[in-house]
PDB file of C-alpha atoms in Angstrom:
ATOM      1  CA  UNK A  14     -20.820  11.413  21.251  1.00  0.00           C
ATOM      2  CA  UNK A  15     -17.421   9.442  22.703  1.00  0.00           C
ATOM      3  CA  UNK A  16     -15.417  11.382  20.016  1.00  0.00           C
ATOM      4  CA  UNK A  17     -16.529  14.712  20.767  1.00  0.00           C
ATOM      5  CA  UNK A  18     -16.034  13.496  25.468  1.00  0.00           C
ATOM      6  CA  UNK A  19     -12.181  12.090  23.418  1.00  0.00           C
ATOM      7  CA  UNK A  20     -12.828   9.163  24.492  1.00  0.00           C
ATOM      8  CA  UNK A  21     -12.513   7.421  20.552  1.00  0.00           C
ATOM      9  CA  UNK A  22     -11.277   8.961  17.836  1.00  0.00           C
ATOM     10  CA  UNK A  23     -13.233  10.938  15.195  1.00  0.00           C
ATOM     11  CA  UNK A  24     -14.026   8.037  12.569  1.00  0.00           C
ATOM     12  CA  UNK A  25     -14.501   9.087   8.859  1.00  0.00           C
ATOM     13  CA  UNK A  26     -16.598   7.859   5.917  1.00  0.00           C
ATOM     14  CA  UNK A  27     -17.526   5.433   4.757  1.00  0.00           C
ATOM     15  CA  UNK A  28     -16.707   4.027   8.930  1.00  0.00           C
ATOM     16  CA  UNK A  29     -19.099   6.536  10.336  1.00  0.00           C
ATOM     17  CA  UNK A  30     -21.929   5.383   8.005  1.00  0.00           C
ATOM     18  CA  UNK A  31     -21.198   2.436   9.092  1.00  0.00           C
ATOM     19  CA  UNK A  32     -21.058   3.288  13.023  1.00  0.00           C
ATOM     20  CA  UNK A  33     -24.407   5.731  11.790  1.00  0.00           C
ATOM     21  CA  UNK A  34     -26.194   2.174  10.117  1.00  0.00           C
ATOM     22  CA  UNK A  35     -25.343   0.127  13.407  1.00  0.00           C
ATOM     23  CA  UNK A  36     -25.017   2.456  15.886  1.00  0.00           C
ATOM     24  CA  UNK A  37     -28.923   3.922  15.180  1.00  0.00           C
ATOM     25  CA  UNK A  38     -30.495   0.721  15.720  1.00  0.00           C
ATOM     26  CA  UNK A  39     -28.703  -0.228  19.105  1.00  0.00           C
ATOM     27  CA  UNK A  40     -30.114   3.727  19.987  1.00  0.00           C
ATOM     28  CA  UNK A  41     -33.576   2.275  19.284  1.00  0.00           C
ATOM     29  CA  UNK A  42     -33.153  -0.516  21.056  1.00  0.00           C
ATOM     30  CA  UNK A  43     -32.389   0.724  24.105  1.00  0.00           C
ATOM     31  CA  UNK A  44     -34.126   3.890  23.588  1.00  0.00           C
ATOM     32  CA  UNK A  45     -37.101   0.279  23.616  1.00  0.00           C
ATOM     33  CA  UNK A  46     -36.369   0.714  26.921  1.00  0.00           C
ATOM     34  CA  UNK A  47     -36.496   4.249  28.329  1.00  0.00           C
ATOM     35  CA  UNK A  48     -39.160   5.583  26.719  1.00  0.00           C
ATOM     36  CA  UNK A  49     -41.636   2.294  28.324  1.00  0.00           C
ATOM     37  CA  UNK A  50     -40.361   2.366  31.246  1.00  0.00           C
ATOM     38  CA  UNK A  51     -39.972   6.248  31.813  1.00  0.00           C
ATOM     39  CA  UNK A  52     -44.296   6.244  30.382  1.00  0.00           C
ATOM     40  CA  UNK A  53     -43.994   3.804  33.036  1.00  0.00           C
ATOM     41  CA  UNK A  54     -43.477   5.928  36.125  1.00  0.00           C
ATOM     42  CA  UNK A  55     -44.220  10.074  35.032  1.00  0.00           C
ATOM     43  CA  UNK A  56     -46.452   9.205  31.713  1.00  0.00           C
ATOM     44  CA  UNK A  57     -43.802  10.970  29.522  1.00  0.00           C
ATOM     45  CA  UNK A  58     -40.008  11.777  28.717  1.00  0.00           C
ATOM     46  CA  UNK A  59     -37.319  14.131  28.756  1.00  0.00           C
ATOM     47  CA  UNK A  60     -39.503  15.634  24.958  1.00  0.00           C
ATOM     48  CA  UNK A  61     -42.494  14.777  25.133  1.00  0.00           C
ATOM     49  CA  UNK A  62     -42.034  16.617  28.912  1.00  0.00           C
ATOM     50  CA  UNK A  63     -40.348  19.938  26.633  1.00  0.00           C
ATOM     51  CA  UNK A  64     -43.519  19.764  23.579  1.00  0.00           C
ATOM     52  CA  UNK A  65     -45.500  19.557  26.866  1.00  0.00           C
ATOM     53  CA  UNK A  66     -47.387  15.663  26.238  1.00  0.00           C
ATOM     54  CA  UNK A  67     -48.619  12.748  27.915  1.00  0.00           C
ATOM     55  CA  UNK A  68     -49.570   9.534  27.085  1.00  0.00           C
ATOM     56  CA  UNK A  69     -51.738   7.782  28.021  1.00  0.00           C
ATOM     57  CA  UNK A  70     -54.981   5.136  28.323  1.00  0.00           C
ATOM     58  CA  UNK A  71     -58.130   5.694  26.584  1.00  0.00           C
ATOM     59  CA  UNK A  72     -59.948   6.195  30.136  1.00  0.00           C
ATOM     60  CA  UNK A  73     -57.587   9.096  31.491  1.00  0.00           C
ATOM     61  CA  UNK A  74     -55.568   6.249  33.413  1.00  0.00           C
ATOM     62  CA  UNK A  75     -51.467   5.286  33.342  1.00  0.00           C
ATOM     63  CA  UNK A  76     -49.567   1.734  32.342  1.00  0.00           C
ATOM     64  CA  UNK A  77     -48.341  -1.258  33.202  1.00  0.00           C
ATOM     65  CA  UNK A  78     -44.681  -1.010  31.101  1.00  0.00           C
ATOM     66  CA  UNK A  79     -45.613  -4.471  29.513  1.00  0.00           C
ATOM     67  CA  UNK A  80     -47.353  -1.572  27.521  1.00  0.00           C
ATOM     68  CA  UNK A  81     -45.815   0.934  27.450  1.00  0.00           C
ATOM     69  CA  UNK A  82     -43.545  -1.689  26.186  1.00  0.00           C
ATOM     70  CA  UNK A  83     -45.774  -2.529  23.292  1.00  0.00           C
ATOM     71  CA  UNK A  84     -46.598   1.308  22.387  1.00  0.00           C
ATOM     72  CA  UNK A  85     -43.203   1.560  21.721  1.00  0.00           C
ATOM     73  CA  UNK A  86     -41.871  -1.825  20.088  1.00  0.00           C
ATOM     74  CA  UNK A  87     -44.683  -0.114  17.833  1.00  0.00           C
ATOM     75  CA  UNK A  88     -43.183   2.429  17.598  1.00  0.00           C
ATOM     76  CA  UNK A  89     -39.884   1.674  17.001  1.00  0.00           C
ATOM     77  CA  UNK A  90     -40.533  -0.913  14.466  1.00  0.00           C
ATOM     78  CA  UNK A  91     -43.686   1.233  12.741  1.00  0.00           C
ATOM     79  CA  UNK A  92     -43.705   4.292  12.964  1.00  0.00           C
ATOM     80  CA  UNK A  93     -38.896   4.451  12.290  1.00  0.00           C
ATOM     81  CA  UNK A  94     -38.211   1.031  10.463  1.00  0.00           C
ATOM     82  CA  UNK A  95     -36.160   0.002  13.401  1.00  0.00           C
ATOM     83  CA  UNK A  96     -33.435   3.234  12.192  1.00  0.00           C
ATOM     84  CA  UNK A  97     -32.281   0.419   9.785  1.00  0.00           C
ATOM     85  CA  UNK A  98     -31.202   2.780   6.667  1.00  0.00           C
ATOM     86  CA  UNK A  99     -31.130   6.024   8.595  1.00  0.00           C
ATOM     87  CA  UNK A 100     -31.919   8.122   7.949  1.00  0.00           C
ATOM     88  CA  UNK A 101     -33.430   7.089   4.172  1.00  0.00           C
ATOM     89  CA  UNK A 102     -35.866   4.928   5.511  1.00  0.00           C
ATOM     90  CA  UNK A 103     -36.583   6.665   8.428  1.00  0.00           C
ATOM     91  CA  UNK A 104     -38.063  10.168   7.092  1.00  0.00           C
ATOM     92  CA  UNK A 105     -40.043   7.482   5.101  1.00  0.00           C
ATOM     93  CA  UNK A 106     -41.389   5.645   7.390  1.00  0.00           C
ATOM     94  CA  UNK A 107     -41.890   9.174   9.452  1.00  0.00           C
ATOM     95  CA  UNK A 108     -43.840  10.411   6.545  1.00  0.00           C
ATOM     96  CA  UNK A 109     -46.450   7.827   6.234  1.00  0.00           C
ATOM     97  CA  UNK A 110     -46.872   7.554  10.183  1.00  0.00           C
ATOM     98  CA  UNK A 111     -48.287  11.666  10.292  1.00  0.00           C
ATOM     99  CA  UNK A 112     -49.581  10.827   6.539  1.00  0.00           C
ATOM    100  CA  UNK A 113     -52.023   7.934   8.979  1.00  0.00           C
ATOM    101  CA  UNK A 114     -52.249  10.586  11.617  1.00  0.00           C
ATOM    102  CA  UNK A 115     -54.102  13.062   9.987  1.00  0.00           C
ATOM    103  CA  UNK A 116     -56.136  10.948   8.195  1.00  0.00           C
ATOM    104  CA  UNK A 117     -57.338   8.358  11.740  1.00  0.00           C
ATOM    105  CA  UNK A 118     -56.794  11.200  14.350  1.00  0.00           C
ATOM    106  CA  UNK A 119     -54.395   7.999  16.075  1.00  0.00           C
ATOM    107  CA  UNK A 120     -50.904   6.153  15.518  1.00  0.00           C
ATOM    108  CA  UNK A 121     -50.381   2.683  14.525  1.00  0.00           C
ATOM    109  CA  UNK A 122     -48.937   1.867  17.549  1.00  0.00           C
ATOM    110  CA  UNK A 123     -51.417   3.793  19.906  1.00  0.00           C
ATOM    111  CA  UNK A 124     -54.167   2.246  18.423  1.00  0.00           C
ATOM    112  CA  UNK A 125     -52.623  -1.964  19.091  1.00  0.00           C
ATOM    113  CA  UNK A 126     -51.986  -0.610  22.587  1.00  0.00           C
ATOM    114  CA  UNK A 127     -54.947   1.828  23.429  1.00  0.00           C
ATOM    115  CA  UNK A 128     -53.282   4.466  25.012  1.00  0.00           C
ATOM    116  CA  UNK A 129     -53.882   8.387  23.784  1.00  0.00           C
ATOM    117  CA  UNK A 130     -51.245  11.432  23.319  1.00  0.00           C
ATOM    118  CA  UNK A 131     -53.056  14.124  24.635  1.00  0.00           C
ATOM    119  CA  UNK A 132     -51.337  16.986  24.723  1.00  0.00           C
ATOM    120  CA  UNK A 133     -51.452  20.885  25.974  1.00  0.00           C
ATOM    121  CA  UNK A 134     -51.070  24.607  24.309  1.00  0.00           C
ATOM    122  CA  UNK A 135     -47.232  24.931  24.818  1.00  0.00           C
ATOM    123  CA  UNK A 136     -45.948  28.221  27.127  1.00  0.00           C
ATOM    124  CA  UNK A 137     -42.953  29.516  25.979  1.00  0.00           C
ATOM    125  CA  UNK A 138     -40.509  28.711  27.664  1.00  0.00           C
ATOM    126  CA  UNK A 139     -41.381  25.233  26.635  1.00  0.00           C
ATOM    127  CA  UNK A 140     -40.914  26.119  22.765  1.00  0.00           C
ATOM    128  CA  UNK A 141     -37.670  27.873  23.980  1.00  0.00           C
ATOM    129  CA  UNK A 142     -36.392  25.175  25.227  1.00  0.00           C
ATOM    130  CA  UNK A 143     -37.073  23.017  21.975  1.00  0.00           C
ATOM    131  CA  UNK A 144     -35.566  25.790  19.976  1.00  0.00           C
ATOM    132  CA  UNK A 145     -32.212  25.118  22.317  1.00  0.00           C
ATOM    133  CA  UNK A 146     -32.144  21.022  22.266  1.00  0.00           C
ATOM    134  CA  UNK A 147     -32.831  21.348  18.710  1.00  0.00           C
ATOM    135  CA  UNK A 148     -29.821  24.333  17.900  1.00  0.00           C
ATOM    136  CA  UNK A 149     -27.416  21.655  20.322  1.00  0.00           C
ATOM    137  CA  UNK A 150     -28.494  19.348  18.657  1.00  0.00           C
ATOM    138  CA  UNK A 151     -27.417  19.922  15.286  1.00  0.00           C
ATOM    139  CA  UNK A 152     -24.169  20.796  16.781  1.00  0.00           C
ATOM    140  CA  UNK A 153     -23.308  18.154  18.174  1.00  0.00           C
ATOM    141  CA  UNK A 154     -24.145  16.316  15.053  1.00  0.00           C
ATOM    142  CA  UNK A 155     -21.974  19.024  12.755  1.00  0.00           C
ATOM    143  CA  UNK A 156     -19.011  17.966  15.169  1.00  0.00           C
ATOM    144  CA  UNK A 157     -19.354  15.000  15.094  1.00  0.00           C
ATOM    145  CA  UNK A 158     -19.270  14.442  11.396  1.00  0.00           C
ATOM    146  CA  UNK A 159     -16.133  17.366  11.519  1.00  0.00           C
ATOM    147  CA  UNK A 160     -13.991  16.346  14.571  1.00  0.00           C
ATOM    148  CA  UNK A 161     -10.561  15.324  12.937  1.00  0.00           C
ATOM    149  CA  UNK A 162     -10.802  16.761  10.344  1.00  0.00           C
ATOM    150  CA  UNK A 163      -7.586  19.132   9.423  1.00  0.00           C
ATOM    151  CA  UNK A 164      -7.089  21.761   8.881  1.00  0.00           C
ATOM    152  CA  UNK A 165      -6.837  22.665   4.646  1.00  0.00           C
ATOM    153  CA  UNK A 166      -5.514  25.930   5.170  1.00  0.00           C
ATOM    154  CA  UNK A 167      -2.384  26.876   6.121  1.00  0.00           C
ATOM    155  CA  UNK A 168      -1.583  29.379   9.392  1.00  0.00           C
ATOM    156  CA  UNK A 169       0.946  32.606   9.185  1.00  0.00           C
ATOM    157  CA  UNK A 170       4.079  30.875  10.676  1.00  0.00           C
ATOM    158  CA  UNK A 171       6.223  32.791  12.770  1.00  0.00           C
ATOM    159  CA  UNK A 172      10.030  31.309  13.534  1.00  0.00           C
ATOM    160  CA  UNK A 173      10.313  27.523  12.953  1.00  0.00           C
ATOM    161  CA  UNK A 174       7.161  25.381  13.623  1.00  0.00           C
ATOM    162  CA  UNK A 175       8.236  21.839  15.211  1.00  0.00           C
ATOM    163  CA  UNK A 176       7.002  19.174  12.868  1.00  0.00           C
ATOM    164  CA  UNK A 177       5.775  17.380  16.104  1.00  0.00           C
ATOM    165  CA  UNK A 178       2.479  19.048  15.155  1.00  0.00           C
ATOM    166  CA  UNK A 179       2.114  17.900  11.919  1.00  0.00           C
ATOM    167  CA  UNK A 180       2.015  14.001  11.054  1.00  0.00           C
ATOM    168  CA  UNK A 181       4.572  12.808   8.989  1.00  0.00           C
ATOM    169  CA  UNK A 182       4.766  13.759   5.529  1.00  0.00           C
ATOM    170  CA  UNK A 183       5.207  10.646   3.181  1.00  0.00           C
ATOM    171  CA  UNK A 184       5.567  12.935   0.219  1.00  0.00           C
ATOM    172  CA  UNK A 185       9.618  13.302   0.226  1.00  0.00           C
ATOM    173  CA  UNK A 186      11.219  16.407  -1.008  1.00  0.00           C
ATOM    174  CA  UNK A 187      13.521  16.434  -4.147  1.00  0.00           C
ATOM    175  CA  UNK A 188      14.090  12.304  -4.768  1.00  0.00           C
ATOM    176  CA  UNK A 189      17.490  13.272  -5.842  1.00  0.00           C
ATOM    177  CA  UNK A 190      18.703  15.505  -3.176  1.00  0.00           C
ATOM    178  CA  UNK A 191      17.628  12.564  -1.149  1.00  0.00           C
ATOM    179  CA  UNK A 192      19.567   9.870  -2.702  1.00  0.00           C
ATOM    180  CA  UNK A 193      22.506  11.889  -2.618  1.00  0.00           C
ATOM    181  CA  UNK A 194      22.228  13.125   0.835  1.00  0.00           C
ATOM    182  CA  UNK A 195      21.323   9.511   1.643  1.00  0.00           C
ATOM    183  CA  UNK A 196      24.470   7.989  -0.362  1.00  0.00           C
ATOM    184  CA  UNK A 197      26.830  11.062   0.756  1.00  0.00           C
ATOM    185  CA  UNK A 198      26.180   9.918   4.783  1.00  0.00           C
ATOM    186  CA  UNK A 199      26.974   6.440   3.570  1.00  0.00           C
ATOM    187  CA  UNK A 200      30.341   7.194   2.324  1.00  0.00           C
ATOM    188  CA  UNK A 201      31.508   9.273   5.145  1.00  0.00           C
ATOM    189  CA  UNK A 202      29.688   6.309   7.906  1.00  0.00           C
ATOM    190  CA  UNK A 203      31.961   4.006   5.624  1.00  0.00           C
ATOM    191  CA  UNK A 204      34.102   2.723   8.612  1.00  0.00           C
ATOM    192  CA  UNK A 205      31.879   3.257  11.255  1.00  0.00           C
ATOM    193  CA  UNK A 206      31.547  -0.552  11.875  1.00  0.00           C
ATOM    194  CA  UNK A 207      27.785  -0.172  11.444  1.00  0.00           C
ATOM    195  CA  UNK A 208      26.766  -0.369   8.111  1.00  0.00           C
ATOM    196  CA  UNK A 209      25.205  -3.433   6.732  1.00  0.00           C
ATOM    197  CA  UNK A 210      22.282  -4.752   4.931  1.00  0.00           C
ATOM    198  CA  UNK A 211      18.911  -6.195   4.609  1.00  0.00           C
ATOM    199  CA  UNK A 212      18.943  -9.775   3.917  1.00  0.00           C
ATOM    200  CA  UNK A 213      15.951 -12.257   4.434  1.00  0.00           C
ATOM    201  CA  UNK A 214      14.473  -9.722   7.274  1.00  0.00           C
ATOM    202  CA  UNK A 215      17.775  -9.433   9.273  1.00  0.00           C
ATOM    203  CA  UNK A 216      19.925  -6.424   9.555  1.00  0.00           C
ATOM    204  CA  UNK A 217      24.007  -8.336   8.844  1.00  0.00           C
ATOM    205  CA  UNK A 218      26.524  -5.786   9.411  1.00  0.00           C
ATOM    206  CA  UNK A 219      29.622  -6.197   7.616  1.00  0.00           C
ATOM    207  CA  UNK A 220      32.176  -5.521  10.851  1.00  0.00           C
ATOM    208  CA  UNK A 221      31.103  -8.376  13.509  1.00  0.00           C
ATOM    209  CA  UNK A 222      28.541 -10.308  12.028  1.00  0.00           C
ATOM    210  CA  UNK A 223      26.509  -9.604  14.772  1.00  0.00           C
ATOM    211  CA  UNK A 224      22.710  -8.773  12.942  1.00  0.00           C
ATOM    212  CA  UNK A 225      19.096  -8.729  14.492  1.00  0.00           C
ATOM    213  CA  UNK A 226      15.674 -10.046  13.235  1.00  0.00           C
ATOM    214  CA  UNK A 227      13.696  -6.972  10.896  1.00  0.00           C
ATOM    215  CA  UNK A 228      10.210  -8.334  12.447  1.00  0.00           C
ATOM    216  CA  UNK A 229       7.442  -7.163  11.455  1.00  0.00           C
ATOM    217  CA  UNK A 230       4.908  -5.513  14.505  1.00  0.00           C
ATOM    218  CA  UNK A 231       2.011  -6.549  15.523  1.00  0.00           C
ATOM    219  CA  UNK A 232      -0.975  -4.742  14.935  1.00  0.00           C
ATOM    220  CA  UNK A 233       0.682  -2.793  11.997  1.00  0.00           C
ATOM    221  CA  UNK A 234      -1.603  -1.949   9.284  1.00  0.00           C
ATOM    222  CA  UNK A 235      -0.941  -4.124   5.413  1.00  0.00           C
ATOM    223  CA  UNK A 236       2.689  -3.229   3.847  1.00  0.00           C
ATOM    224  CA  UNK A 237      -0.455  -2.735   1.109  1.00  0.00           C
ATOM    225  CA  UNK A 238      -1.540   0.534   3.142  1.00  0.00           C
ATOM    226  CA  UNK A 239      -1.809   3.921   2.269  1.00  0.00           C
ATOM    227  CA  UNK A 240       2.070   6.081   4.115  1.00  0.00           C
ATOM    228  CA  UNK A 241      -0.521   8.660   5.421  1.00  0.00           C
ATOM    229  CA  UNK A 242      -2.979   5.418   7.386  1.00  0.00           C
ATOM    230  CA  UNK A 243       1.072   3.754   7.797  1.00  0.00           C
ATOM    231  CA  UNK A 244       1.994   7.095   9.266  1.00  0.00           C
ATOM    232  CA  UNK A 245      -0.951   7.651  11.511  1.00  0.00           C
ATOM    233  CA  UNK A 246      -0.332   3.706  12.931  1.00  0.00           C
ATOM    234  CA  UNK A 247       3.399   4.305  14.050  1.00  0.00           C
ATOM    235  CA  UNK A 248       2.831   7.870  15.461  1.00  0.00           C
ATOM    236  CA  UNK A 249      -0.737   6.678  17.917  1.00  0.00           C
ATOM    237  CA  UNK A 250       1.910   3.690  18.620  1.00  0.00           C
ATOM    238  CA  UNK A 251       5.125   4.501  19.448  1.00  0.00           C
ATOM    239  CA  UNK A 252       5.355   8.173  20.501  1.00  0.00           C
ATOM    240  CA  UNK A 253       8.865   9.658  19.768  1.00  0.00           C
ATOM    241  CA  UNK A 254       7.619   9.487  15.912  1.00  0.00           C
ATOM    242  CA  UNK A 255       5.161  12.314  16.731  1.00  0.00           C
ATOM    243  CA  UNK A 256       8.835  14.944  18.849  1.00  0.00           C
ATOM    244  CA  UNK A 257      11.608  15.596  15.947  1.00  0.00           C
ATOM    245  CA  UNK A 258      13.503  12.533  17.033  1.00  0.00           C
ATOM    246  CA  UNK A 259      15.810  10.963  14.880  1.00  0.00           C
ATOM    247  CA  UNK A 260      13.075   8.355  15.389  1.00  0.00           C
ATOM    248  CA  UNK A 261      10.883  10.530  13.379  1.00  0.00           C
ATOM    249  CA  UNK A 262      14.031  11.453  10.719  1.00  0.00           C
ATOM    250  CA  UNK A 263      15.198   8.016  10.561  1.00  0.00           C
ATOM    251  CA  UNK A 264      11.078   7.020   9.543  1.00  0.00           C
ATOM    252  CA  UNK A 265      11.230   9.652   6.593  1.00  0.00           C
ATOM    253  CA  UNK A 266      14.833   8.837   5.545  1.00  0.00           C
ATOM    254  CA  UNK A 267      13.955   5.107   4.860  1.00  0.00           C
ATOM    255  CA  UNK A 268      10.382   6.144   2.878  1.00  0.00           C
ATOM    256  CA  UNK A 269      12.702   8.315   0.951  1.00  0.00           C
ATOM    257  CA  UNK A 270      15.363   5.181  -0.082  1.00  0.00           C
ATOM    258  CA  UNK A 271      12.925   2.749  -0.141  1.00  0.00           C
ATOM    259  CA  UNK A 272      10.740   4.936  -3.267  1.00  0.00           C
ATOM    260  CA  UNK A 273      14.246   5.510  -4.591  1.00  0.00           C
ATOM    261  CA  UNK A 274      15.103   2.196  -5.892  1.00  0.00           C
ATOM    262  CA  UNK A 275      11.510   1.242  -6.320  1.00  0.00           C
ATOM    263  CA  UNK A 276       9.550   0.043  -3.257  1.00  0.00           C
ATOM    264  CA  UNK A 277       6.031   1.042  -2.645  1.00  0.00           C
ATOM    265  CA  UNK A 278       5.885   3.770  -0.292  1.00  0.00           C
ATOM    266  CA  UNK A 279       3.677   2.412   1.807  1.00  0.00           C
ATOM    267  CA  UNK A 280       6.260  -0.771   2.145  1.00  0.00           C
ATOM    268  CA  UNK A 281       8.906   1.386   2.778  1.00  0.00           C
ATOM    269  CA  UNK A 282       7.475   3.074   5.708  1.00  0.00           C
ATOM    270  CA  UNK A 283       6.529  -0.111   7.061  1.00  0.00           C
ATOM    271  CA  UNK A 284       9.750  -1.394   6.780  1.00  0.00           C
ATOM    272  CA  UNK A 285      11.763   2.169   7.969  1.00  0.00           C
ATOM    273  CA  UNK A 286       8.863   1.205  11.103  1.00  0.00           C
ATOM    274  CA  UNK A 287       9.848  -2.010  10.978  1.00  0.00           C
ATOM    275  CA  UNK A 288      14.275  -2.002  11.361  1.00  0.00           C
ATOM    276  CA  UNK A 289      13.372   1.555  13.365  1.00  0.00           C
ATOM    277  CA  UNK A 290      11.746   0.217  16.327  1.00  0.00           C
ATOM    278  CA  UNK A 291      13.288  -3.520  16.112  1.00  0.00           C
ATOM    279  CA  UNK A 292      16.981  -1.675  15.698  1.00  0.00           C
ATOM    280  CA  UNK A 293      15.896   0.367  19.453  1.00  0.00           C
ATOM    281  CA  UNK A 294      14.333  -2.494  20.927  1.00  0.00           C
ATOM    282  CA  UNK A 295      17.724  -4.914  20.436  1.00  0.00           C
ATOM    283  CA  UNK A 296      20.872  -2.245  21.405  1.00  0.00           C
ATOM    284  CA  UNK A 297      22.103  -0.947  18.269  1.00  0.00           C
ATOM    285  CA  UNK A 298      20.708   2.231  19.059  1.00  0.00           C
ATOM    286  CA  UNK A 299      18.512   4.465  15.909  1.00  0.00           C
ATOM    287  CA  UNK A 300      19.074   2.849  12.012  1.00  0.00           C
ATOM    288  CA  UNK A 301      18.990   5.035   8.615  1.00  0.00           C
ATOM    289  CA  UNK A 302      19.159   3.223   5.847  1.00  0.00           C
ATOM    290  CA  UNK A 303      22.281   3.596   3.417  1.00  0.00           C
ATOM    291  CA  UNK A 304      21.971   3.408  -0.915  1.00  0.00           C
ATOM    292  CA  UNK A 305      25.030   0.600  -1.462  1.00  0.00           C
ATOM    293  CA  UNK A 306      26.781   0.385  -4.630  1.00  0.00           C
ATOM    294  CA  UNK A 307      26.719  -2.937  -5.561  1.00  0.00           C
ATOM    295  CA  UNK A 308      31.151  -2.629  -5.132  1.00  0.00           C
ATOM    296  CA  UNK A 309      30.913  -1.697  -1.400  1.00  0.00           C
ATOM    297  CA  UNK A 310      28.325  -4.764  -0.780  1.00  0.00           C
ATOM    298  CA  UNK A 311      30.829  -7.609   0.654  1.00  0.00           C
ATOM    299  CA  UNK A 312      29.781 -11.367  -1.913  1.00  0.00           C
ATOM    300  CA  UNK A 313      29.129 -13.133   1.373  1.00  0.00           C
ATOM    301  CA  UNK A 314      26.480 -10.915   2.644  1.00  0.00           C
ATOM    302  CA  UNK A 315      22.818 -11.741  -0.409  1.00  0.00           C
ATOM    303  CA  UNK A 316      21.204  -8.743  -1.001  1.00  0.00           C
ATOM    304  CA  UNK A 317      17.072  -9.709  -0.534  1.00  0.00           C
ATOM    305  CA  UNK A 318      15.815  -8.458  -3.992  1.00  0.00           C
ATOM    306  CA  UNK A 319      12.934  -6.952  -2.815  1.00  0.00           C
ATOM    307  CA  UNK A 320      15.016  -4.322  -1.610  1.00  0.00           C
ATOM    308  CA  UNK A 321      18.195  -3.612  -4.430  1.00  0.00           C
ATOM    309  CA  UNK A 322      21.118  -1.754  -3.200  1.00  0.00           C
ATOM    310  CA  UNK A 323      18.726  -0.863   0.682  1.00  0.00           C
ATOM    311  CA  UNK A 324      21.673  -1.336   3.254  1.00  0.00           C
ATOM    312  CA  UNK A 325      20.726  -0.039   6.485  1.00  0.00           C
ATOM    313  CA  UNK A 326      23.740   1.827   9.101  1.00  0.00           C
ATOM    314  CA  UNK A 327      22.800   2.091  12.392  1.00  0.00           C
ATOM    315  CA  UNK A 328      24.442   4.514  15.383  1.00  0.00           C
ATOM    316  CA  UNK A 329      23.589   5.147  19.664  1.00  0.00           C
TER     317      UNK A 329
END
């Protein structure tokens, strides 16, 4: 319901199953108070009133809150097994309660609380209202299960389509072409005074020795997480990764360059996110990856073994 109202992100399996398991029990606890209060005040609930049902004592009178609460508690525990392992165990409990009702003419909780359920022949509007509620409930459940699911059908494209409408695609194009483009960029900007190397989590520049720390951002998924999860987190946390701007393009190049030298995709994207954000926060502008050949790396700059020949180029 929260995802339908835009108050929360849609859940996916297995988080959706966990939310159903926990949420159904919490809803059951709230239902205890709701049902007991409604029965005390009106002798019925919204759902019971739709189907023309009322709950009263054996003498045809209303009852106090404590008795109706015991009745609702019995229906929750024995009639639905407290919604544990919903819906499998719940369906079994409903079937068992139905068989008991047909055999004895009364449910366990009505017998214990000394209450009874009465009803009359339903008019047409009651049946219509019940059908509408059932269809609406089914529709809400269906939308909850499919909310946020990407559409696999490729839309018809008219003109250029902005990448801002879709998440970062971590699957690189031709690796050889991408590496060649990055290497060409490194040669073209070799004398720009902005090229450096990554040394133990610090971007060290060759010309002026000015450096800045590449900080692991708080809340970022682990570098071992899938690249798709990393990309979604970056877009939610830093809006400039969503639009077709230099930050987004730099992030994709970090992914391509990192995987080119053997860094896992998730770790390469994590390095790109940390580097781009740290570069902006330290006033170095947007920082791009550079594949440095060995002869271009000064001897006094020790490249971190995990990064190989992966350098950095920042531009404002």
